[in-house]
Each structure stands twice: as C-alpha cells, then as structure tokens.
C-alpha cells in the first residue's frame, strides 16, 4: 500500500506464485515483499518496525470480507504465523464483520486476540454509495448517457428492496448502456458535444430519416414555421445543421438542469417530513417523471420554505453559492443573484442593530414604570392586529422563494420536452425488467414443455401437443400431468409414462428382461414425480392415497 508497483512486475510475481502454489508460505510472501520494496525504492535502508503504529516500509493489507465464515482453527493459525513475521514485513488485517465486533473474541481466544491491535471503524452505508454512484455517473454532463425515470426506478427498487448490492446496480447500469447502444440506431450521437457535432456531418440518409421519425423531433418541427418545416423534412444539409444546434442545446439543458436540481435539493433536503425526499435521487426521479411544480409535494415544500428562519435561509444560500461556484459553465447570473440576496440579509442585520441603538438612545429618558410598560405592550398588540405589514426579512424571504420557484419552472423541465432526448436517454424499462426481474414460472414451463428451447437437440423437436419419447423424464411427466385434472391418479400417470418411455427403448428391449425394464422405468417415474413435487407443481393429498394434487392450472 502506498507504493507504485509496475503492472509487469506484479504480473510476473503473480505468475511465480501461481506456479509455486503448492509451496506457498510466509517465506515466499516475505521474499516477494522485500524484492518489491527494494525495486521500488532501493535507497531506503532496511529497518525493523520502531513502534506499533509506524513502519519504515508500507504495510501489506489483507481484507477478509466475511470473518464469520472462516474456520476458527485456520484463522487462529494464520494470525499466529503472521505475528511471527511482523519483523520482516508489516501486515494489516481488515475484518469484514456482519454481526457485531464481539464475534472477534468469540472466534479467537485471548492468546490470539492479544496479538492484534484492534481498531473499530464503520464503512459507509450502501445507500451513501448509491448516492455517490448516481452523483458521479448520472447527475453530471461528463457522461452523456442518461436513464429515464422508469428505468432508474427499476434499478433503485431492486437495490433498496432486494439485495442492497452496488455491484448489481452497476451491472444493471451497464446492461442499460449495452441495450441502448444495441437497440437505438441513433445512439451513435450519444457522446460529448464536440464529437457528436462532428458525427452529425457523416450521418447517412437512413439515419436522417430515423431522426425525422423521433417523436421529440416531430414535435419540434411542428412548432416551426412552414418554410422551416419543409427544409427540415427535405433538405439534408439544413437538417444536419439543426441537429447540431439541438445537440448543443441538449447539453446546455443538462448543465443547467443538474445545477438547479442540486440547488433545489439544498433547499428541500432539510425540510420537515421531507416532502421532496431526503436523497437527491428521490428528487431526481420526481423531476424526470413530470413537471414537479404541478405536484402537491412541491407546493408543500414552498410553504415550508416560506417559514424558514433567517439563519437557516442564509446557510442554504451559502450552500447554493458553493454549488454554482463548483461549475464554471453556466448560470453566472443566478450565482450573482444569490450572492446579492446574501448581501441583503447581512444588510438587514446591520439595519436592525442601528435601530436598536437609536431606539435605546431616544427612549433613554422615558419612564420605565409598570404603567408605561403595559401601555406600550397594549399598543403593540393593537398595531399587530390592525396592520399585518410584512417585515423587511419576510419580504426578502418571499423574494428568495419566488426566485427559486422561477428557476425550477424554467430549468427543471422533464427530459421528454427536449428535442432528440431519445439519443441519450434509455427508456426501455420493459426490456430491462425482463433481464433483471426473473420470472421462474415462465422459464420452468418453457423448459419442461419445450426442452428444445434450451437444449437445442434436433431429436427433441416435435409438433405441438405431441410428447417426444426421447425427452428428459421430468419433461415427459410434466407434459402428461398437464392433461390431467386437479387430482392425478399415480397408477394411470405411471402407465402413461411407461408407454412413452418404452417407445424410445424398444431397441434395448432384448438386453433386459421385462421385469428389470419395468423396475427401471418405475424408478425413473418416481424420480420425475419427486422433482415435480420439489418444483411445486404437485403435492400429496389426503383425499385419496394413490393420488396427488395438481398445484397449477392452465397452460403454465
């Protein structure tokens, strides 16, 4: 750790370890460590460890993902052997614990655990990792590929309600990317703006026609004048120039979209009951689905924003300033406007201090007895009741809320409103669901009813309704049980099975007696019935001892 090891030398070391796998030991690991550190920095003198937390050379880190699954004796021996070689190379063990840190003392006796310098730490939650992945891959203009609301919802639902696996989420994202570039002919334009504009000039006539067929482009053409409509539909050169302009506008749209999305998230992520969600992915899904300002949650969020205290509002505005300063591409006027609001809030504080000082000076010689104090309170209550005039802070807060609302309505339009959004957005949620959400009942029925679909054996081809006699036993038993009612007679089922199977084994009839052949067929039938019971197609019934109950109905 901490040393830049060449890939070639690392691969050579791996090859050597692979070749000497039967002779792997701590001595071989020690020699590899010494050779690696000397090659990397031969000038450093070789010294032993000075303290328990400092080494002259970087440590070797070994990660044991699931500590509870290791054999106790093997783990103990490994720790003891490793401790004896600490003077040769430093070693750090990272234990992945799924239950509680107490499990270390349960697995290791005191003599072994005393050899460890144990420090506890907790990794980030999987939800935070998901937020990081979305922030680095989707909520940025660095990568043009995007997901529609339904596709993103499928991936996040699988993550949150099934496995909590970031690796599976990334695989689903990779599958979406593959499907988009495989099924969408215009995905050739799904790249950075400069490269996409260059590729537009090389579009073929068929690709131009595909662009004209896009629903978003047709809506764009309908909004144009009659002369421009004719040019877009007939002139290829004019069409390509328009496509380049639309692709550039789409990039600007995404840049502004993600900035305002992050700004809105800063305002709404700390509101009570989180009307627009606590995580930015929740807000992002809502914005992808529809006009967010038409939802009740957004109206509730605006009401809560209009009741924020001054300190909270200033803190949120400072966070928004950081968001806009982090991106130097667009919306400079918006960032300046937010800075102006901050200056105005600071001006309110200064004006309030001046009023307090002037008021104290003017009223310093007034009587402060109980009578005058009660009279002042009554006058103040009467003034508040008769005139509900807003304070300067309330007026400024209302301006901030209206400003944020105007930004949302201007920049957080759904992607479907943008021309050529189909080029970068993958929206085939049905295809993704078929790949990721398993349908075992359909797959089992297909495999048992038509084994050729998976086995690709020409002998298994048969006409619809026929049972091939060379099919696997479970397939024969399954197709026979489809012809029965709710209760299946095992004797009739067995005879039908024997009739089908015997037709396939007539050539071997001379080598076996009839009794031996019947016993083998009977055993095969029992095994096929047991497998069907294990798969959940049939179950024993108490109504009749020689019958089984069918648990499925219909064709599948």
Coordinates of C-alpha atoms in Angstrom, one line a residue:
X1 CA 0.0 0.0 0.0
X2 CA 1.4 3.4 -1.0
X3 CA 3.9 2.0 -3.5
X4 CA 3.5 2.3 -7.2
X5 CA 4.2 -1.3 -8.4
X6 CA 4.6 -1.8 -12.1
X7 CA 1.9 -4.0 -13.7
X8 CA 4.5 -6.1 -15.4
X9 CA 6.4 -6.9 -12.2
X10 CA 3.1 -7.6 -10.4
X11 CA 2.0 -9.9 -13.1
X12 CA 5.4 -11.7 -13.0
X13 CA 5.0 -12.1 -9.3
X14 CA 1.5 -13.5 -9.7
X15 CA 2.8 -16.0 -12.3
X16 CA 5.6 -17.1 -9.9
X17 CA 3.1 -17.5 -7.1
X18 CA 0.8 -19.4 -9.3
X19 CA 3.5 -21.7 -10.5
X20 CA 4.7 -22.4 -6.9
X21 CA 1.2 -22.7 -5.5
X22 CA 1.9 -26.0 -3.7
X23 CA 4.9 -24.4 -1.9
X24 CA 3.3 -21.0 -0.9
X25 CA 4.3 -19.9 2.5
X26 CA 5.1 -16.8 4.6
X27 CA 8.7 -17.1 3.5
X28 CA 7.7 -16.7 -0.2
X29 CA 5.5 -13.7 0.7
X30 CA 8.4 -12.2 2.7
X31 CA 10.8 -12.6 -0.2
X32 CA 8.3 -11.0 -2.6
X33 CA 7.7 -8.1 -0.3
X34 CA 11.4 -7.5 0.2
X35 CA 12.1 -7.6 -3.6
X36 CA 9.2 -5.3 -4.3
X37 CA 10.2 -2.6 -1.8
X38 CA 13.8 -2.8 -2.8
X39 CA 12.9 -2.4 -6.5
X40 CA 10.6 0.5 -5.8
X41 CA 12.9 2.4 -3.6
X42 CA 16.3 0.8 -3.2
X43 CA 17.9 3.8 -1.5
X44 CA 15.8 3.4 1.7
X45 CA 17.7 1.4 4.3
X46 CA 16.1 -1.7 5.6
X47 CA 14.9 -1.2 9.2
X48 CA 12.7 -3.0 11.6
X49 CA 9.4 -1.7 12.9
X50 CA 10.1 1.0 15.5
X51 CA 6.7 1.3 17.2
X52 CA 3.4 -0.5 16.9
X53 CA 2.0 2.2 14.6
X54 CA 5.0 3.1 12.4
X55 CA 6.8 1.2 9.8
X56 CA 9.7 2.1 7.6
X57 CA 8.1 0.4 4.6
X58 CA 4.4 0.5 3.6
X59 CA 2.2 -2.3 5.0
X60 CA 0.6 -5.2 3.3
X61 CA -3.2 -5.0 3.6
X62 CA -5.3 -8.2 3.6
X63 CA -9.1 -7.9 3.5
X64 CA -11.1 -10.8 4.9
X65 CA -14.6 -10.0 3.7
X66 CA -16.7 -12.3 5.9
X67 CA -15.0 -13.1 9.2
X68 CA -17.8 -15.2 10.5
X69 CA -17.5 -17.7 7.6
X70 CA -13.8 -18.6 8.3
X71 CA -12.9 -21.7 10.1
X72 CA -11.8 -20.8 13.6
X73 CA -8.7 -23.0 13.7
X74 CA -7.4 -21.8 10.3
X75 CA -7.9 -18.1 11.3
X76 CA -6.1 -18.6 14.6
X77 CA -3.1 -20.3 13.0
X78 CA -2.9 -17.6 10.3
X79 CA -2.8 -14.8 12.9
X80 CA -0.2 -16.6 15.0
X81 CA 2.0 -17.3 11.9
X82 CA 1.6 -13.7 10.6
X83 CA 2.6 -12.2 14.0
X84 CA 5.8 -14.1 13.9
X85 CA 6.8 -12.4 10.6
X86 CA 6.0 -8.8 11.5
X87 CA 9.7 -8.0 11.9
X88 CA 10.1 -8.9 8.2
X89 CA 7.0 -7.2 6.7
X90 CA 4.2 -5.2 8.3
X91 CA 0.7 -6.7 7.9
X92 CA -2.7 -5.1 8.4
X93 CA -5.8 -7.3 8.6
X94 CA -9.2 -5.8 7.7
X95 CA -12.0 -8.0 9.0
X96 CA -15.5 -7.6 7.5
X97 CA -18.0 -8.3 10.3
X98 CA -21.7 -8.6 9.5
X99 CA -22.9 -9.1 13.1
X100 CA -21.0 -7.5 16.0
X101 CA -17.4 -6.8 16.9
X102 CA -17.8 -9.2 19.8
X103 CA -17.6 -12.1 17.3
X104 CA -13.8 -11.5 17.2
X105 CA -13.5 -12.6 20.9
X106 CA -15.8 -15.5 20.3
X107 CA -13.7 -16.8 17.4
X108 CA -10.3 -16.0 18.8
X109 CA -9.0 -16.9 22.3
X110 CA -7.2 -14.3 24.4
X111 CA -3.8 -15.7 23.4
X112 CA -4.6 -15.0 19.8
X113 CA -6.6 -11.7 20.1
X114 CA -3.8 -10.2 22.2
X115 CA -1.6 -10.4 19.2
X116 CA -3.9 -8.0 17.4
X117 CA -4.1 -4.2 17.7
X118 CA -7.8 -3.9 17.2
X119 CA -9.4 -0.7 16.0
X120 CA -13.0 -0.4 15.1
X121 CA -14.3 1.6 12.1
X122 CA -17.5 1.6 10.1
X123 CA -17.7 1.8 6.4
X124 CA -20.2 4.0 4.6
X125 CA -23.7 2.7 4.2
X126 CA -24.8 1.2 0.8
X127 CA -27.3 4.0 0.3
X128 CA -24.5 6.5 0.5
X129 CA -22.5 4.5 -2.0
X130 CA -25.6 4.5 -4.3
X131 CA -25.8 8.3 -4.0
X132 CA -22.1 8.6 -4.9
X133 CA -22.6 6.4 -8.0
X134 CA -25.6 8.4 -9.2
X135 CA -23.7 11.7 -8.5
X136 CA -20.6 10.7 -10.4
X137 CA -22.3 8.9 -13.4
X138 CA -25.8 10.3 -14.0
X139 CA -26.0 13.7 -12.3
X140 CA -23.3 15.1 -14.4
X141 CA -22.7 16.3 -18.0
X142 CA -19.4 14.4 -18.2
X143 CA -21.1 11.3 -19.4
X144 CA -23.9 11.9 -21.9
X145 CA -25.8 8.6 -21.3
X146 CA -28.8 9.0 -19.1
X147 CA -31.7 6.9 -17.7
X148 CA -35.4 7.6 -17.9
X149 CA -37.5 7.7 -14.8
X150 CA -38.9 4.2 -15.1
X151 CA -35.5 2.6 -15.7
X152 CA -33.9 4.4 -12.8
X153 CA -36.8 3.4 -10.6
X154 CA -36.4 -0.3 -11.5
X155 CA -32.7 -0.2 -10.7
X156 CA -33.2 1.6 -7.4
X157 CA -36.1 -0.6 -6.4
X158 CA -34.0 -3.7 -6.9
X159 CA -31.3 -2.2 -4.9
X160 CA -33.5 -0.9 -2.0
X161 CA -35.9 -3.8 -1.8
X162 CA -33.9 -6.9 -2.8
X163 CA -30.1 -7.0 -2.5
X164 CA -28.5 -3.6 -1.4
X165 CA -25.7 -4.5 -3.8
X166 CA -23.8 -1.7 -5.5
X167 CA -22.2 -4.2 -7.8
X168 CA -25.6 -5.4 -9.1
X169 CA -26.7 -1.8 -9.5
X170 CA -23.7 -1.0 -11.6
X171 CA -24.3 -4.2 -13.7
X172 CA -27.8 -3.0 -14.3
X173 CA -26.5 0.3 -15.4
X174 CA -24.0 -1.4 -17.7
X175 CA -26.8 -3.5 -19.1
X176 CA -28.9 -0.4 -19.8
X177 CA -25.9 1.1 -21.6
X178 CA -25.5 -2.0 -23.7
X179 CA -29.1 -2.2 -24.6
X180 CA -29.2 1.5 -25.5
X181 CA -26.3 1.3 -27.9
X182 CA -27.5 -2.1 -29.3
X183 CA -31.2 -1.2 -29.9
X184 CA -31.1 2.5 -30.6
X185 CA -29.6 3.3 -34.1
X186 CA -29.1 6.9 -33.2
X187 CA -27.0 6.1 -30.1
X188 CA -24.0 6.9 -32.3
X189 CA -24.7 10.5 -31.3
X190 CA -24.6 9.7 -27.6
X191 CA -21.1 11.2 -26.9
X192 CA -19.6 14.5 -26.0
X193 CA -20.9 17.6 -27.8
X194 CA -17.8 18.2 -29.9
X195 CA -17.7 14.6 -31.2
X196 CA -21.5 14.4 -31.6
X197 CA -21.5 17.5 -33.8
X198 CA -18.7 16.0 -35.9
X199 CA -20.6 12.7 -36.3
X200 CA -23.7 14.6 -37.5
X201 CA -22.0 15.6 -40.7
X202 CA -21.4 11.9 -41.5
X203 CA -25.0 10.7 -41.0
X204 CA -26.5 8.6 -43.7
X205 CA -29.8 9.2 -45.4
X206 CA -31.4 6.3 -43.3
X207 CA -30.1 7.9 -40.1
X208 CA -31.5 11.2 -41.1
X209 CA -34.9 9.6 -41.7
X210 CA -34.6 7.9 -38.2
X211 CA -34.1 11.3 -36.7
X212 CA -37.2 12.7 -38.5
X213 CA -39.2 9.8 -37.1
X214 CA -38.4 10.6 -33.5
X215 CA -41.4 11.8 -31.5
X216 CA -39.5 14.7 -29.9
X217 CA -38.1 15.9 -33.3
X218 CA -41.6 15.8 -34.8
X219 CA -42.9 18.0 -32.0
X220 CA -40.0 20.3 -32.6
X221 CA -40.8 20.5 -36.4
X222 CA -44.5 21.2 -35.7
X223 CA -43.5 24.3 -33.7
X224 CA -41.5 25.8 -36.6
X225 CA -42.8 27.9 -39.5
X226 CA -43.9 26.4 -42.7
X227 CA -40.8 27.2 -44.6
X228 CA -38.5 25.7 -41.9
X229 CA -40.7 22.6 -41.7
X230 CA -40.2 22.0 -45.4
X231 CA -36.5 22.5 -45.1
X232 CA -36.2 20.1 -42.2
X233 CA -38.1 17.4 -43.9
X234 CA -36.4 17.7 -47.4
X235 CA -33.0 19.4 -47.1
X236 CA -30.3 17.1 -45.5
X237 CA -27.8 19.9 -45.0
X238 CA -30.3 22.1 -43.2
X239 CA -31.4 19.1 -41.1
X240 CA -27.8 18.4 -40.0
X241 CA -27.2 22.0 -39.0
X242 CA -30.4 21.9 -37.0
X243 CA -29.4 18.6 -35.3
X244 CA -26.0 20.1 -34.3
X245 CA -27.8 23.1 -32.7
X246 CA -30.3 20.8 -30.9
X247 CA -27.5 18.6 -29.5
X248 CA -25.7 21.7 -28.2
X249 CA -29.0 22.9 -26.6
X250 CA -29.5 19.5 -25.1
X251 CA -26.0 19.7 -23.4
X252 CA -26.8 23.2 -22.1
X253 CA -30.1 21.9 -20.8
X254 CA -28.4 19.1 -18.8
X255 CA -25.8 21.6 -17.4
X256 CA -28.5 23.9 -16.1
X257 CA -30.7 21.1 -15.1
X258 CA -28.2 19.5 -12.7
X259 CA -27.2 22.8 -11.2
X260 CA -30.8 23.8 -10.4
X261 CA -31.5 20.3 -9.2
X262 CA -28.7 20.4 -6.7
X263 CA -29.7 23.9 -5.6
X264 CA -33.3 22.8 -5.0
X265 CA -32.1 19.7 -3.1
X266 CA -30.1 22.0 -0.8
X267 CA -33.4 23.9 0.0
X268 CA -35.7 20.9 0.4
X269 CA -33.4 18.2 2.0
X270 CA -33.7 19.7 5.5
X271 CA -37.4 20.4 5.5
X272 CA -39.7 18.6 8.0
X273 CA -41.1 15.3 6.7
X274 CA -39.0 15.7 3.5
X275 CA -41.9 16.4 1.0
X276 CA -39.5 16.2 -2.0
X277 CA -37.4 13.4 -0.5
X278 CA -34.3 13.3 1.6
X279 CA -31.9 12.0 -1.0
X280 CA -31.2 13.7 -4.3
X281 CA -32.1 10.6 -6.3
X282 CA -35.7 10.9 -5.0
X283 CA -35.9 14.5 -6.1
X284 CA -34.3 13.5 -9.5
X285 CA -36.9 10.8 -10.1
X286 CA -39.7 13.2 -9.4
X287 CA -38.3 15.7 -11.8
X288 CA -37.8 13.1 -14.5
X289 CA -41.4 11.9 -14.2
X290 CA -43.3 15.1 -14.7
X291 CA -43.4 18.9 -14.1
X292 CA -42.5 18.9 -10.4
X293 CA -44.2 22.2 -9.8
X294 CA -47.6 20.6 -10.5
X295 CA -47.3 18.2 -7.6
X296 CA -48.7 18.6 -4.1
X297 CA -45.3 17.8 -2.6
X298 CA -43.7 20.8 -4.3
X299 CA -46.5 23.2 -3.1
X300 CA -46.0 21.9 0.4
X301 CA -42.2 22.4 0.1
X302 CA -42.7 26.0 -0.9
X303 CA -44.9 26.6 2.1
X304 CA -42.3 25.3 4.4
X305 CA -39.6 27.3 2.7
X306 CA -41.6 30.5 3.2
X307 CA -41.4 29.8 7.0
X308 CA -37.6 29.3 7.3
X309 CA -35.7 31.3 9.8
X310 CA -33.1 33.7 8.7
X311 CA -30.1 31.7 9.9
X312 CA -31.4 28.6 8.1
X313 CA -32.0 30.5 4.9
X314 CA -28.6 32.1 4.9
X315 CA -26.9 28.7 5.4
X316 CA -28.8 27.2 2.5
X317 CA -28.0 30.2 0.2
X318 CA -24.3 29.7 1.1
X319 CA -24.5 26.1 0.1
X320 CA -26.2 27.0 -3.2
X321 CA -23.3 29.5 -3.9
X322 CA -20.8 26.7 -3.5
X323 CA -22.8 24.6 -6.0
X324 CA -22.8 27.3 -8.6
X325 CA -19.1 28.1 -8.0
X326 CA -18.1 24.5 -8.4
X327 CA -19.4 24.6 -12.0
X328 CA -18.0 27.4 -14.2
X329 CA -20.1 26.6 -17.3
X330 CA -23.5 28.2 -17.0
X331 CA -25.8 30.3 -14.9
X332 CA -23.4 33.0 -13.7
X333 CA -26.2 35.5 -13.4
X334 CA -28.0 33.1 -11.0
X335 CA -25.0 32.8 -8.8
X336 CA -24.6 36.6 -8.6
X337 CA -28.3 36.9 -7.8
X338 CA -27.9 34.5 -4.8
X339 CA -24.9 36.5 -3.6
X340 CA -27.0 39.6 -3.8
X341 CA -29.6 38.0 -1.5
X342 CA -26.8 37.2 1.0
X343 CA -25.6 40.8 1.0
X344 CA -29.2 42.0 1.5
X345 CA -29.6 39.6 4.5
X346 CA -26.4 41.0 6.0
X347 CA -27.8 44.5 5.4
X348 CA -30.9 43.6 7.5
X349 CA -28.7 42.7 10.4
X350 CA -26.8 46.0 10.3
X351 CA -30.0 48.0 9.9
X352 CA -31.5 46.2 12.9
X353 CA -28.5 47.0 15.1
X354 CA -28.7 50.7 14.1
X355 CA -32.5 50.7 15.0
X356 CA -31.8 49.2 18.4
X357 CA -29.0 51.7 19.2
X358 CA -31.1 54.7 18.1
X359 CA -34.2 53.4 19.9
X360 CA -32.3 53.0 23.1
X361 CA -30.9 56.5 22.9
X362 CA -34.2 58.2 22.2
X363 CA -36.1 56.3 24.9
X364 CA -33.4 56.5 27.5
X365 CA -35.1 59.3 29.4
X366 CA -38.6 57.9 29.2
X367 CA -40.4 56.4 32.2
X368 CA -40.0 52.7 32.6
X369 CA -42.6 52.1 35.3
X370 CA -45.1 49.3 35.1
X371 CA -47.9 51.6 33.8
X372 CA -46.0 52.8 30.7
X373 CA -44.7 49.2 30.0
X374 CA -48.2 47.8 30.0
X375 CA -49.4 50.6 27.8
X376 CA -46.7 50.0 25.3
X377 CA -47.5 46.3 25.1
X378 CA -51.2 47.0 24.5
X379 CA -50.3 49.5 21.8
X380 CA -48.0 46.9 20.1
X381 CA -50.7 44.2 20.2
X382 CA -53.2 46.6 18.7
X383 CA -50.8 47.6 16.0
X384 CA -50.1 44.0 15.0
X385 CA -53.9 43.2 15.0
X386 CA -54.9 46.2 12.8
X387 CA -52.0 46.2 10.4
X388 CA -50.3 43.0 9.3
X389 CA -47.5 44.6 7.4
X390 CA -44.6 42.3 6.4
X391 CA -41.2 42.9 7.8
X392 CA -38.2 43.5 5.6
X393 CA -37.0 40.0 6.3
X394 CA -40.3 38.4 5.3
X395 CA -40.4 40.4 2.1
X396 CA -36.8 39.3 1.3
X397 CA -37.6 35.7 2.2
X398 CA -40.5 35.7 -0.2
X399 CA -38.3 37.1 -2.9
X400 CA -35.9 34.2 -2.4
X401 CA -38.6 31.6 -2.5
X402 CA -40.2 33.1 -5.7
X403 CA -36.7 33.2 -7.3
X404 CA -36.1 29.5 -6.6
X405 CA -39.6 28.7 -7.9
X406 CA -38.9 30.6 -11.1
X407 CA -35.6 28.7 -11.6
X408 CA -37.4 25.4 -11.1
X409 CA -40.1 26.2 -13.6
X410 CA -37.5 27.4 -16.2
X411 CA -34.8 24.8 -15.9
X412 CA -36.3 21.6 -14.4
X413 CA -38.4 20.6 -17.4
X414 CA -38.8 16.9 -17.9
X415 CA -36.4 15.4 -20.5
X416 CA -39.3 14.4 -22.7
X417 CA -39.7 18.1 -23.6
X418 CA -36.3 18.3 -25.1
X419 CA -35.8 17.5 -28.8
X420 CA -33.5 14.5 -29.5
X421 CA -33.7 13.3 -25.9
X422 CA -34.1 9.7 -27.2
X423 CA -30.4 9.8 -28.4
X424 CA -29.0 9.9 -24.8
X425 CA -31.9 8.6 -22.7
X426 CA -32.5 4.8 -22.3
X427 CA -36.2 4.3 -21.7
X428 CA -36.8 0.5 -22.5
X429 CA -37.9 -0.3 -18.9
X430 CA -39.7 -3.5 -20.1
X431 CA -36.5 -4.9 -21.6
X432 CA -34.5 -4.2 -18.5
X433 CA -37.2 -5.7 -16.3
X434 CA -37.1 -8.9 -18.3
X435 CA -33.4 -9.2 -17.9
X436 CA -33.2 -8.3 -14.2
X437 CA -36.5 -9.4 -12.7
X438 CA -36.6 -13.2 -13.0
X439 CA -39.9 -14.9 -14.0
X440 CA -39.1 -18.5 -12.9
X441 CA -42.6 -19.9 -13.6
X442 CA -42.5 -19.0 -17.2
X443 CA -38.9 -20.2 -17.6
X444 CA -39.8 -23.5 -15.9
X445 CA -42.8 -24.1 -18.1
X446 CA -40.8 -23.3 -21.2
X447 CA -38.0 -25.7 -20.2
X448 CA -40.4 -28.6 -19.3
X449 CA -42.9 -28.1 -22.0
X450 CA -40.4 -27.4 -24.8
X451 CA -36.9 -28.7 -23.8
X452 CA -35.6 -27.9 -27.3
X453 CA -35.7 -24.2 -26.4
X454 CA -32.8 -24.7 -24.1
X455 CA -31.1 -28.0 -25.1
X456 CA -31.1 -27.3 -28.9
X457 CA -31.3 -31.0 -29.6
X458 CA -32.9 -31.8 -33.0
X459 CA -34.4 -35.0 -31.6
X460 CA -36.5 -33.0 -29.2
X461 CA -38.4 -31.2 -31.9
X462 CA -42.0 -32.2 -32.0
X463 CA -45.3 -31.0 -33.1
X464 CA -47.5 -29.0 -30.7
X465 CA -49.4 -31.4 -28.4
X466 CA -47.0 -34.3 -29.0
X467 CA -44.6 -35.7 -26.4
X468 CA -41.2 -36.7 -27.8
X469 CA -40.2 -40.1 -26.4
X470 CA -36.5 -39.0 -26.1
X471 CA -37.2 -36.0 -23.9
X472 CA -35.9 -36.0 -20.3
X473 CA -38.1 -37.9 -17.9
X474 CA -39.3 -34.8 -16.0
X475 CA -40.4 -33.2 -19.3
X476 CA -42.4 -36.3 -20.2
X477 CA -44.0 -36.4 -16.7
X478 CA -44.8 -32.7 -16.8
X479 CA -46.5 -32.8 -20.2
X480 CA -48.5 -35.8 -19.1
X481 CA -49.7 -34.1 -15.9
X482 CA -50.9 -31.1 -18.0
X483 CA -53.5 -33.4 -19.5
X484 CA -54.9 -34.4 -16.0
X485 CA -57.5 -32.7 -13.8
X486 CA -56.9 -31.4 -10.3
X487 CA -56.3 -34.9 -8.8
X488 CA -53.9 -37.1 -10.7
X489 CA -54.0 -40.9 -10.4
X490 CA -50.4 -42.1 -9.9
X491 CA -51.1 -45.5 -11.4
X492 CA -52.6 -44.0 -14.6
X493 CA -49.8 -41.5 -14.7
X494 CA -47.1 -44.2 -14.3
X495 CA -48.6 -46.3 -17.1
X496 CA -48.8 -43.4 -19.5
X497 CA -45.1 -42.5 -18.6
X498 CA -44.1 -46.1 -19.2
X499 CA -45.9 -46.2 -22.6
X500 CA -44.0 -43.1 -23.8
X501 CA -40.6 -44.2 -22.4
X502 CA -40.9 -47.7 -23.7
X503 CA -41.3 -46.4 -27.3
X504 CA -37.9 -44.9 -27.0
X505 CA -36.2 -48.0 -25.6
X506 CA -37.5 -50.7 -27.9
X507 CA -34.0 -51.2 -29.3
X508 CA -32.7 -52.2 -25.9
X509 CA -35.5 -54.5 -25.1
X510 CA -33.5 -57.6 -25.9
X511 CA -30.7 -56.8 -23.5
X512 CA -33.1 -56.5 -20.4
X513 CA -35.9 -58.6 -19.1
X514 CA -39.3 -57.1 -18.9
X515 CA -39.2 -57.1 -15.1
X516 CA -35.9 -55.3 -15.0
X517 CA -37.1 -52.8 -17.6
X518 CA -40.3 -52.1 -15.6
X519 CA -38.3 -51.5 -12.4
X520 CA -36.0 -49.0 -14.1
X521 CA -38.9 -47.2 -15.7
X522 CA -40.8 -47.2 -12.3
X523 CA -37.7 -45.7 -10.6
X524 CA -37.3 -43.1 -13.3
X525 CA -41.0 -42.2 -12.9
X526 CA -40.7 -41.8 -9.1
X527 CA -37.7 -39.6 -9.5
X528 CA -39.5 -37.4 -12.1
X529 CA -42.5 -37.1 -9.8
X530 CA -40.3 -36.2 -6.9
X531 CA -38.6 -33.4 -8.9
X532 CA -42.0 -32.0 -9.9
X533 CA -43.1 -32.0 -6.3
X534 CA -39.8 -30.2 -5.4
X535 CA -40.6 -27.6 -8.0
X536 CA -44.0 -27.1 -6.6
X537 CA -46.2 -28.5 -9.4
X538 CA -47.8 -31.3 -7.4
X539 CA -48.3 -32.2 -3.7
X540 CA -49.6 -35.3 -1.9
X541 CA -53.3 -35.2 -0.9
X542 CA -55.2 -36.9 1.9
X543 CA -58.3 -37.2 -0.2
X544 CA -57.0 -40.3 -2.0
X545 CA -53.9 -42.2 -1.1
X546 CA -52.9 -43.1 -4.7
X547 CA -53.5 -39.6 -6.0
X548 CA -51.5 -36.3 -6.0
X549 CA -53.0 -32.8 -6.2
X550 CA -52.0 -30.6 -9.1
X551 CA -51.0 -27.1 -7.9
X552 CA -51.1 -25.4 -11.3
X553 CA -53.8 -24.8 -13.8
X554 CA -54.0 -23.6 -17.3
X555 CA -51.2 -23.9 -19.9
X556 CA -48.4 -22.8 -17.5

